[in-house]
XYZ file of N, CA and C in Angstrom:
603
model
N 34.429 -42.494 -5.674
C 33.222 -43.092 -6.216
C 32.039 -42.867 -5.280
N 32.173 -42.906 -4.107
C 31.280 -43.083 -3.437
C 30.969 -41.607 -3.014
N 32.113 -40.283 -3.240
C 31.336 -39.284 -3.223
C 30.298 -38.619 -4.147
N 30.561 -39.464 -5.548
C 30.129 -39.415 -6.588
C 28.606 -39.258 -6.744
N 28.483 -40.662 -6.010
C 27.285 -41.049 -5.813
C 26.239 -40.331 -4.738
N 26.768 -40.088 -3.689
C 26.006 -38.837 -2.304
C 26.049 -37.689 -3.243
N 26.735 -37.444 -4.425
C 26.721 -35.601 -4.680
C 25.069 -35.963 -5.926
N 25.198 -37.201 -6.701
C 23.630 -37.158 -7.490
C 22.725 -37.417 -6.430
N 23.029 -38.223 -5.351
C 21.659 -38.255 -4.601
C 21.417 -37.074 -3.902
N 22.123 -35.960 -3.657
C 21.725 -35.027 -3.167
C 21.040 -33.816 -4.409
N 21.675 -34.034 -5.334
C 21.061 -33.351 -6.774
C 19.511 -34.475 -6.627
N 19.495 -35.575 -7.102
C 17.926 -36.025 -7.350
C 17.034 -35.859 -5.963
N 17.692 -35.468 -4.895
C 16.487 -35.133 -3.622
C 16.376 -33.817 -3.534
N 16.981 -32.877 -4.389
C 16.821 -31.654 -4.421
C 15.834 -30.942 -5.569
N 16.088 -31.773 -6.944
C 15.199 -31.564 -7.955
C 13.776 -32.438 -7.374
N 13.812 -33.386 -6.583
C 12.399 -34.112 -6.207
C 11.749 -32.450 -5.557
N 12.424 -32.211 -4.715
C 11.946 -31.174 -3.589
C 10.954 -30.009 -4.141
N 11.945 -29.425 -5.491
C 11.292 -28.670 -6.104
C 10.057 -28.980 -6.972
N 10.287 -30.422 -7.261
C 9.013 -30.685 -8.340
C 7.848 -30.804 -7.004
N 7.913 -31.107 -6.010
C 7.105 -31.319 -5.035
C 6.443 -29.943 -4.536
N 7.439 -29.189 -4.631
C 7.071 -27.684 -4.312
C 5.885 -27.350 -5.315
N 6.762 -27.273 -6.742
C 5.850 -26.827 -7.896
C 4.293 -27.092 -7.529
N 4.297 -29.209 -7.290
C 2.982 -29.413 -7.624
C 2.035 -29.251 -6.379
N 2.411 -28.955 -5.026
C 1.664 -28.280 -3.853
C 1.036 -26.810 -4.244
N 2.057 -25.975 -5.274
C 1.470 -24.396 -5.435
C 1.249 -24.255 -6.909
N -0.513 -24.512 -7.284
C -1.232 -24.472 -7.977
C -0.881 -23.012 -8.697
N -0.868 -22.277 -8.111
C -0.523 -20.700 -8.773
C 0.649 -20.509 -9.443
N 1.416 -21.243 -8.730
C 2.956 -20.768 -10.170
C 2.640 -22.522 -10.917
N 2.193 -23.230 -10.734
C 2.502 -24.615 -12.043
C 1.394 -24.276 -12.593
N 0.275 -23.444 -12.462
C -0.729 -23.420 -13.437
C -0.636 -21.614 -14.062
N 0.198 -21.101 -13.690
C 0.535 -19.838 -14.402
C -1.067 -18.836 -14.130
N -1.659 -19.241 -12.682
C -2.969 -18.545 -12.298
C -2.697 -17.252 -11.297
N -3.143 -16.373 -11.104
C -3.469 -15.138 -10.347
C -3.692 -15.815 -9.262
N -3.769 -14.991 -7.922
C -3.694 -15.290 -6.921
C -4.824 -14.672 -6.595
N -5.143 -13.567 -7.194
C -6.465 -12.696 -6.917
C -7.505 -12.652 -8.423
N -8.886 -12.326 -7.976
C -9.641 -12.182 -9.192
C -9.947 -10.681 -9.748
N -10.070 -10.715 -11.129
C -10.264 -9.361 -11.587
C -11.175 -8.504 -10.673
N -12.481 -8.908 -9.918
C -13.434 -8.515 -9.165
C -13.221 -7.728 -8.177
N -11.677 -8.715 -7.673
C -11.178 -7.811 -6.262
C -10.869 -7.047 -6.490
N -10.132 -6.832 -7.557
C -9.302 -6.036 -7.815
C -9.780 -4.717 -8.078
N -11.100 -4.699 -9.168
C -11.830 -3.691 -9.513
C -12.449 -2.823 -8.210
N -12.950 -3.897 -7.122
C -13.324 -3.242 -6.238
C -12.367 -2.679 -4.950
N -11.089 -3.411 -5.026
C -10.170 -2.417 -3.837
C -9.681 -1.205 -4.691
N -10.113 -1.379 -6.577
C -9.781 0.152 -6.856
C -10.367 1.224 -6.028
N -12.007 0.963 -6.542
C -12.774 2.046 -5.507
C -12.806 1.736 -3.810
N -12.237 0.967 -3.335
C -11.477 1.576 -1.947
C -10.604 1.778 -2.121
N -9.425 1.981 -2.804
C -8.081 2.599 -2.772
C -8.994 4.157 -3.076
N -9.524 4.288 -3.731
C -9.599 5.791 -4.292
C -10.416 6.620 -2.943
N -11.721 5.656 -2.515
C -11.873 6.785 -1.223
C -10.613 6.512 -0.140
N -10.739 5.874 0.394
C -9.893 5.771 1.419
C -8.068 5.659 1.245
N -7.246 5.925 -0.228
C -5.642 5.874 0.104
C -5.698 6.791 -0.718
N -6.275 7.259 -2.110
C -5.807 7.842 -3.243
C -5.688 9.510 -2.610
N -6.671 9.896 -1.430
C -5.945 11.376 -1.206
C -4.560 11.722 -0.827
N -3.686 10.606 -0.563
C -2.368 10.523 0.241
C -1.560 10.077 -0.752
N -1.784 8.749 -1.815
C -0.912 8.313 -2.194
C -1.060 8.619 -3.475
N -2.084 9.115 -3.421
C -2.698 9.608 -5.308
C -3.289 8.723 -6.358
N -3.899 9.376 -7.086
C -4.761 7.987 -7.440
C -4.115 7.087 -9.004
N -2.604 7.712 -8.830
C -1.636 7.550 -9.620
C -0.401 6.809 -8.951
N -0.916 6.339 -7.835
C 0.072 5.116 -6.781
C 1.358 6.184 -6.699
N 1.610 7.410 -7.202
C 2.723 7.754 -6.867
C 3.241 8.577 -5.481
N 2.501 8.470 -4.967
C 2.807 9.047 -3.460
C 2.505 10.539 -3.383
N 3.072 11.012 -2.508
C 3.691 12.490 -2.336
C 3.290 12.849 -0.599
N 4.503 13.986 -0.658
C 4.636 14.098 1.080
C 5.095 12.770 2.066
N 4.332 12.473 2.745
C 5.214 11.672 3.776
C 4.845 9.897 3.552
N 3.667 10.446 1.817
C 2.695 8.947 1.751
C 4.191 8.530 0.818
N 3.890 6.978 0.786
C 5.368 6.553 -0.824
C 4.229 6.606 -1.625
N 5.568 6.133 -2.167
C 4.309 5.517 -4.079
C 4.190 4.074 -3.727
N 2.962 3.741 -4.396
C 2.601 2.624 -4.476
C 2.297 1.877 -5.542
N 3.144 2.446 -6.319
C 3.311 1.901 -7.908
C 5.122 1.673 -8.202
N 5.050 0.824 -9.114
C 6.491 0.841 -10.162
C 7.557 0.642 -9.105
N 8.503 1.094 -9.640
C 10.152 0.509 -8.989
C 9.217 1.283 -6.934
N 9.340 2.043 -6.710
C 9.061 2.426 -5.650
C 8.625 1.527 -4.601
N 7.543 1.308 -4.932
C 6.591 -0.224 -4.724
C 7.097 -1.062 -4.690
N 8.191 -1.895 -5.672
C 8.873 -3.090 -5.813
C 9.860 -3.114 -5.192
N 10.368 -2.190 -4.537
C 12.210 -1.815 -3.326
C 11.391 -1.904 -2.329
N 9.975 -1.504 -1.910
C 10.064 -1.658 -0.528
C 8.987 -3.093 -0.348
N 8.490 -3.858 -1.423
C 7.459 -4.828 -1.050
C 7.898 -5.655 -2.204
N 8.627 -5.779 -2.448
C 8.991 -6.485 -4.032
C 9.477 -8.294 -3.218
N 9.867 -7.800 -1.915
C 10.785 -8.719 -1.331
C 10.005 -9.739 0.036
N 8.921 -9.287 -0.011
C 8.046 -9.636 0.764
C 6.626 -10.300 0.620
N 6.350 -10.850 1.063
C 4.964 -11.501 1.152
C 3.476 -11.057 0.897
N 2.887 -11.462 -0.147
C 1.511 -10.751 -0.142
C 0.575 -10.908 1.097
N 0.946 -11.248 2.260
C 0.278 -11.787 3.275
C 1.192 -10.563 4.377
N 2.445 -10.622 4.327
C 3.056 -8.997 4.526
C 2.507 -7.959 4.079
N 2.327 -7.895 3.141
C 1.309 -6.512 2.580
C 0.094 -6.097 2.989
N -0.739 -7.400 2.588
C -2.346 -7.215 3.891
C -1.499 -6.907 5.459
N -1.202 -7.375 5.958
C -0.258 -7.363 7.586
C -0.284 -5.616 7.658
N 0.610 -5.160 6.634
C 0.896 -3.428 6.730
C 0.190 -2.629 6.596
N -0.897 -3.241 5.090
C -1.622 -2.136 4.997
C -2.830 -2.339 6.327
N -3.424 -3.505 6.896
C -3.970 -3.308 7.495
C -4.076 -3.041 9.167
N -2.159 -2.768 9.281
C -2.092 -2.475 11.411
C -1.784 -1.268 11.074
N -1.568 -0.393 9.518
C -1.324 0.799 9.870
C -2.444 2.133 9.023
N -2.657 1.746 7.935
C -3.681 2.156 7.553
C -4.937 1.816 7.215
N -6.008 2.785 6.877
C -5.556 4.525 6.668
C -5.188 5.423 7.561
N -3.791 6.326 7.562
C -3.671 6.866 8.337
C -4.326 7.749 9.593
N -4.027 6.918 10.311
C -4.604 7.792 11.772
C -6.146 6.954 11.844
N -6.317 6.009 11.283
C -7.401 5.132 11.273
C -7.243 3.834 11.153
N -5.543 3.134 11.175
C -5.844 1.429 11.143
C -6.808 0.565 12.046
N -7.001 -0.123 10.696
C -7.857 -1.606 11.114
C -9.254 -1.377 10.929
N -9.050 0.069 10.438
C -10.822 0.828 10.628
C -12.017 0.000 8.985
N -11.048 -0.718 8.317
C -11.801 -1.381 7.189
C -11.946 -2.565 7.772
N -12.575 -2.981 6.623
C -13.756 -4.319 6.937
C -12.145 -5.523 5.948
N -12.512 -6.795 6.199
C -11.313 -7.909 6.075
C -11.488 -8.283 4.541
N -12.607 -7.585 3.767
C -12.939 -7.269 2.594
C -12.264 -6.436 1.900
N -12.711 -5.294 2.569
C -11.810 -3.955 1.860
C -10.034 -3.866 2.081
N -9.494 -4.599 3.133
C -8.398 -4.486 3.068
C -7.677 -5.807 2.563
N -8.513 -6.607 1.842
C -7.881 -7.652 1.056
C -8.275 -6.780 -0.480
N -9.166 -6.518 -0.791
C -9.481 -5.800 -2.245
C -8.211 -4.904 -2.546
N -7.954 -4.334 -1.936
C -7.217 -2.878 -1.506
C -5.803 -4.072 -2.198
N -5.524 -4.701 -1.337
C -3.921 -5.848 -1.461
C -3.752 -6.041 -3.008
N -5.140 -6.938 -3.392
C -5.825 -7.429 -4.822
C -5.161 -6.242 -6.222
N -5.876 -4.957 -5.616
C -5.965 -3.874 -6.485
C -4.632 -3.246 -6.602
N -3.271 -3.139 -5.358
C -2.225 -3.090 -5.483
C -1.272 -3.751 -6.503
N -1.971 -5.193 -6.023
C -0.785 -6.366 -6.904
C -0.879 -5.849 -8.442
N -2.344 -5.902 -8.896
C -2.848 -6.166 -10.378
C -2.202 -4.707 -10.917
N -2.442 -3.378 -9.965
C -1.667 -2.435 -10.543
C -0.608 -2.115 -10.953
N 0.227 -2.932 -10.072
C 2.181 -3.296 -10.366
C 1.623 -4.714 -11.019
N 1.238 -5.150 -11.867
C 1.529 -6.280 -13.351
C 1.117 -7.072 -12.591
N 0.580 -7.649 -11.548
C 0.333 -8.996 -11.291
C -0.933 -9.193 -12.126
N -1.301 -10.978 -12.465
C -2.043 -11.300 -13.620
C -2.786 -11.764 -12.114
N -4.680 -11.532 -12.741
C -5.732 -11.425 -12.003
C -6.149 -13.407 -12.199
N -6.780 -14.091 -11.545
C -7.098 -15.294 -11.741
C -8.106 -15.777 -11.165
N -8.575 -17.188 -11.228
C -9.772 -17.441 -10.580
C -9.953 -17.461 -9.047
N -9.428 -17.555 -8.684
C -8.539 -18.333 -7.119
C -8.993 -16.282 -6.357
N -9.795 -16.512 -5.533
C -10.481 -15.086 -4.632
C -8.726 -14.820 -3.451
N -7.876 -13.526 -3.523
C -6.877 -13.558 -2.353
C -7.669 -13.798 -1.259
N -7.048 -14.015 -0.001
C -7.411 -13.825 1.103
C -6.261 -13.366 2.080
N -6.395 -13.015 3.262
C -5.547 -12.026 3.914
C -4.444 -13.615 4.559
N -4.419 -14.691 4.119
C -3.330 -15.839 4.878
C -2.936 -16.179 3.513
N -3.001 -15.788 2.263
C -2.590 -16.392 1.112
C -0.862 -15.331 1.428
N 0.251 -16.241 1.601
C 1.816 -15.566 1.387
C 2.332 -16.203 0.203
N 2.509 -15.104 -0.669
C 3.238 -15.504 -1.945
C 4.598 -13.978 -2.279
N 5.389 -14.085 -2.868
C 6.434 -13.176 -2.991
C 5.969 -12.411 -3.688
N 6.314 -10.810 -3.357
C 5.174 -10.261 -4.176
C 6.151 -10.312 -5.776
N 7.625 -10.315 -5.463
C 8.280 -9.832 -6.884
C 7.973 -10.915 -7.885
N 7.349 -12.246 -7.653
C 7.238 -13.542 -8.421
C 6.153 -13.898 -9.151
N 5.132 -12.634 -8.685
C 3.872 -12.227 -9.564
C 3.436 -11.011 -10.533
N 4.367 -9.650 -9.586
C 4.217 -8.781 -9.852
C 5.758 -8.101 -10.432
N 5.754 -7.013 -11.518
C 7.033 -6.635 -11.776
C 7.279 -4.754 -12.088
N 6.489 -4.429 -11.097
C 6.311 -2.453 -11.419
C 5.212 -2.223 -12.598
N 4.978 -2.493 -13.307
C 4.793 -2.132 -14.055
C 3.481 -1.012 -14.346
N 3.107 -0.731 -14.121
C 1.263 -0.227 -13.829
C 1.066 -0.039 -15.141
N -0.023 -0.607 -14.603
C -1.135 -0.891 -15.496
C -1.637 0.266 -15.679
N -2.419 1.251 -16.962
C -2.610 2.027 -17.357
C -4.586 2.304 -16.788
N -4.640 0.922 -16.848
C -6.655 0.832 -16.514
C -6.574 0.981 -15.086
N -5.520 0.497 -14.210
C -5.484 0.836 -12.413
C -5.302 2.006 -12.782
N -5.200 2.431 -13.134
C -5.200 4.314 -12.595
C -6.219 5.384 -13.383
N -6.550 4.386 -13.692
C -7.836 5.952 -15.015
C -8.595 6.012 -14.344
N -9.392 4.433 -14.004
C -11.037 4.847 -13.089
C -11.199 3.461 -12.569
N -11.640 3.292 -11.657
C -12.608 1.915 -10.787
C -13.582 1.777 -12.018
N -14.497 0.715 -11.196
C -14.667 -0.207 -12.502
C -16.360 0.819 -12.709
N -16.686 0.714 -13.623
C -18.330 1.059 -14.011
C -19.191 1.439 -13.279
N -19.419 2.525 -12.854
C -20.538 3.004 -11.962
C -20.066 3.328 -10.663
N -18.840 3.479 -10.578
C -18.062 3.727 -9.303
C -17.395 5.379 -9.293
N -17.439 6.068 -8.780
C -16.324 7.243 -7.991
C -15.496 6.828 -9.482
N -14.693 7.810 -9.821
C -13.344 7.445 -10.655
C -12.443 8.125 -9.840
N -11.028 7.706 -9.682
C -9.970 7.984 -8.334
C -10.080 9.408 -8.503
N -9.488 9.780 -9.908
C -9.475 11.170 -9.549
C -10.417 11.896 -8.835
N -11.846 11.775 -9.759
C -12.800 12.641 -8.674
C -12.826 11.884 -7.058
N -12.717 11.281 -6.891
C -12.347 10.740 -4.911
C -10.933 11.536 -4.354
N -9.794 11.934 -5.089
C -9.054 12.383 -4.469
C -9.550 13.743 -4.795
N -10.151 14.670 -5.791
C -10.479 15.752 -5.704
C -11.328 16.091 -4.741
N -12.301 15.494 -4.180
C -12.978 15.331 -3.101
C -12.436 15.322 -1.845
N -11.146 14.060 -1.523
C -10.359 14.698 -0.343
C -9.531 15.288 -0.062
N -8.571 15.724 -1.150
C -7.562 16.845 -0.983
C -8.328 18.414 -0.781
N -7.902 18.899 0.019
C -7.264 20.490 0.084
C -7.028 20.792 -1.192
N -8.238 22.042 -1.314
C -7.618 23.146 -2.586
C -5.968 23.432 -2.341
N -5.138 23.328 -3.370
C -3.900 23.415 -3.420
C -3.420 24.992 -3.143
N -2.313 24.460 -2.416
C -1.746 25.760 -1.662
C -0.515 27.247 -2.351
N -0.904 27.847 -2.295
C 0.177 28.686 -3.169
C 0.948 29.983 -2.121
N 2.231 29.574 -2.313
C 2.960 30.405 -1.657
C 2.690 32.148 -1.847
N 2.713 32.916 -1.004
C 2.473 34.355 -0.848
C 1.258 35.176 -1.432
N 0.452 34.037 -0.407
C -1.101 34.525 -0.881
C -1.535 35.227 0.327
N -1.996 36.121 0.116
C -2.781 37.397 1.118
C -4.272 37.154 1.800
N -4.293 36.716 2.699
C -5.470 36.960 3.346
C -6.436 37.827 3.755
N -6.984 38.423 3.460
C -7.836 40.015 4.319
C -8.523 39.553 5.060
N -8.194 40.404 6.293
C -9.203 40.242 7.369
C -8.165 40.395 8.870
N -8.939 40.541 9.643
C -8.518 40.448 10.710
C -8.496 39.415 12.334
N -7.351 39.061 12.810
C -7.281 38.153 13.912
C -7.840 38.718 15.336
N -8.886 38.451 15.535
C -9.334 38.852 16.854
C -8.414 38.504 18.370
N -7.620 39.680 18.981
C -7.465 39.433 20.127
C -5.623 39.262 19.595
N -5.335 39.514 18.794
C -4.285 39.563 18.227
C -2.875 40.081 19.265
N -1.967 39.226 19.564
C -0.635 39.975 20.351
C 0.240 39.242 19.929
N 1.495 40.703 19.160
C 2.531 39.805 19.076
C 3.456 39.562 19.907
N 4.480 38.434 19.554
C 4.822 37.402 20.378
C 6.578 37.639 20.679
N 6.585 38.145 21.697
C 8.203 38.846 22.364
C 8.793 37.908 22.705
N 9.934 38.239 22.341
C 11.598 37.127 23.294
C 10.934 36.835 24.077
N 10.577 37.158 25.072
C 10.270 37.094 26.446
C 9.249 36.160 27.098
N 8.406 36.210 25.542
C 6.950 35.052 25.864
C 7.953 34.392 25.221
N 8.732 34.604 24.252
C 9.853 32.784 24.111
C 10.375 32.179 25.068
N 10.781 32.903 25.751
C 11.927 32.607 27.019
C 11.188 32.555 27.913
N 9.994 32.125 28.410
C 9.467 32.250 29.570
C 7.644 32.112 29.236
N 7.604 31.212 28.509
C 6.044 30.993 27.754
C 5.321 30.760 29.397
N 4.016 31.422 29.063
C 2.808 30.935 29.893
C 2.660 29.988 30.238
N 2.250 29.359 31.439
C 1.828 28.116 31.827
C 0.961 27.365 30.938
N -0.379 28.326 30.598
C -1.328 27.644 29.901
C -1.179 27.472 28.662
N 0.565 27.751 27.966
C 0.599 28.147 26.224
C 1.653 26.210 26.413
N 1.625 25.704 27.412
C 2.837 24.769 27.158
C 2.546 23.351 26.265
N 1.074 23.430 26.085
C 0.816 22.440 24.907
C 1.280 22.963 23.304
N 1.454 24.180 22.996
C 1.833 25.046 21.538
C 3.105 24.980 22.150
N 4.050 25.323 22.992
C 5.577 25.187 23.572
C 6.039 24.273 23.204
């Protein structure tokens, strides 16, 4: 009998816990966004100058960038904190340039991620200390309007990544012309490189 009784009081201090939870986090009991459509529109056009040459302006990656859309996106951040996400994107990118944005652009940027994998946009502005799970807002899905164009009067991604990519490369293309000072390169300079060649070594 008396375990009876410790096993509901531990059930009614456990359902208290959660209703207590619920009514502290306004965002899941009121079914609100964590970020506003605004941000969102505008970390499009910073995603597009500053990530879309790497990750594409189709979140799908390529080369050594991931994707940052759909299942891809959701295996490696699905499990983590939107306050983790600002954290990454902003100690490591843009490559070979973290921290180089303003606490604006790399919360927009977070904003414009979420809403692109399905998270619903709301009144409530993110900020870079807001931690929420990202899989409990967001579910892969992309959104078809994150990827066409930033919002009205802005760059559209594509033309921003056409802008920073490299004309595309095609295998067994011919150059004309000639290398000034030209010597080719013997066993011997392998086996025994120059002093001054040991930074290319």
């Amino acid at each position: 009998m008396i375990r009876s009784v410790k096993f509901l009081d531990v059930r009614f201090l456990g359902a208290a816990a959660l209703i207590a939870l619920g009514a502290s986090s306004p965002v899941f009991a009121q079914g609100q966004g964590i970020f506003t459509l605004e941000q969102a529109h505008a970390g499009h056009g910073d995603y597009a100058a500053k990530c879309g040459g790497c990750h594409r302006a189709n979140l799908a990656g390529g080369g050594d960038a991931p994707a940052l859309g759909g299942s891809g996106f959701m295996s490696s951040f699905g499990g983590r904190t939107t306050k983790q996400l600002y954290d990454f994107i902003y100690n490591s990118m843009p490559a070979g340039a973290p921290k180089s944005l303003s606490e604006e652009q790399y919360t927009n940027i977070t904003a414009y991620l979420l809403w692109a994998n399905g998270a619903r946009p709301g009144a409530t502005p993110l900020n870079r200390t807001v931690a929420v799970r990202i899989s409990t807002i967001a579910n892969g899905a992309i959104l078809p309007e994150a990827i066409a164009s930033p919002a009205p009067g802005k760059m559209s991604a594509l033309e921003s990544r056409a802008d920073l990519m490299a004309p595309p490369f095609t295998l067994g293309q011919t150059v004309k012309g000639t290398v000034k000072n030209y010597v080719d390169v013997t066993d011997e300079m392998l086996k025994h490189p120059d002093d001054g060649e040991w930074p290319m070594y």
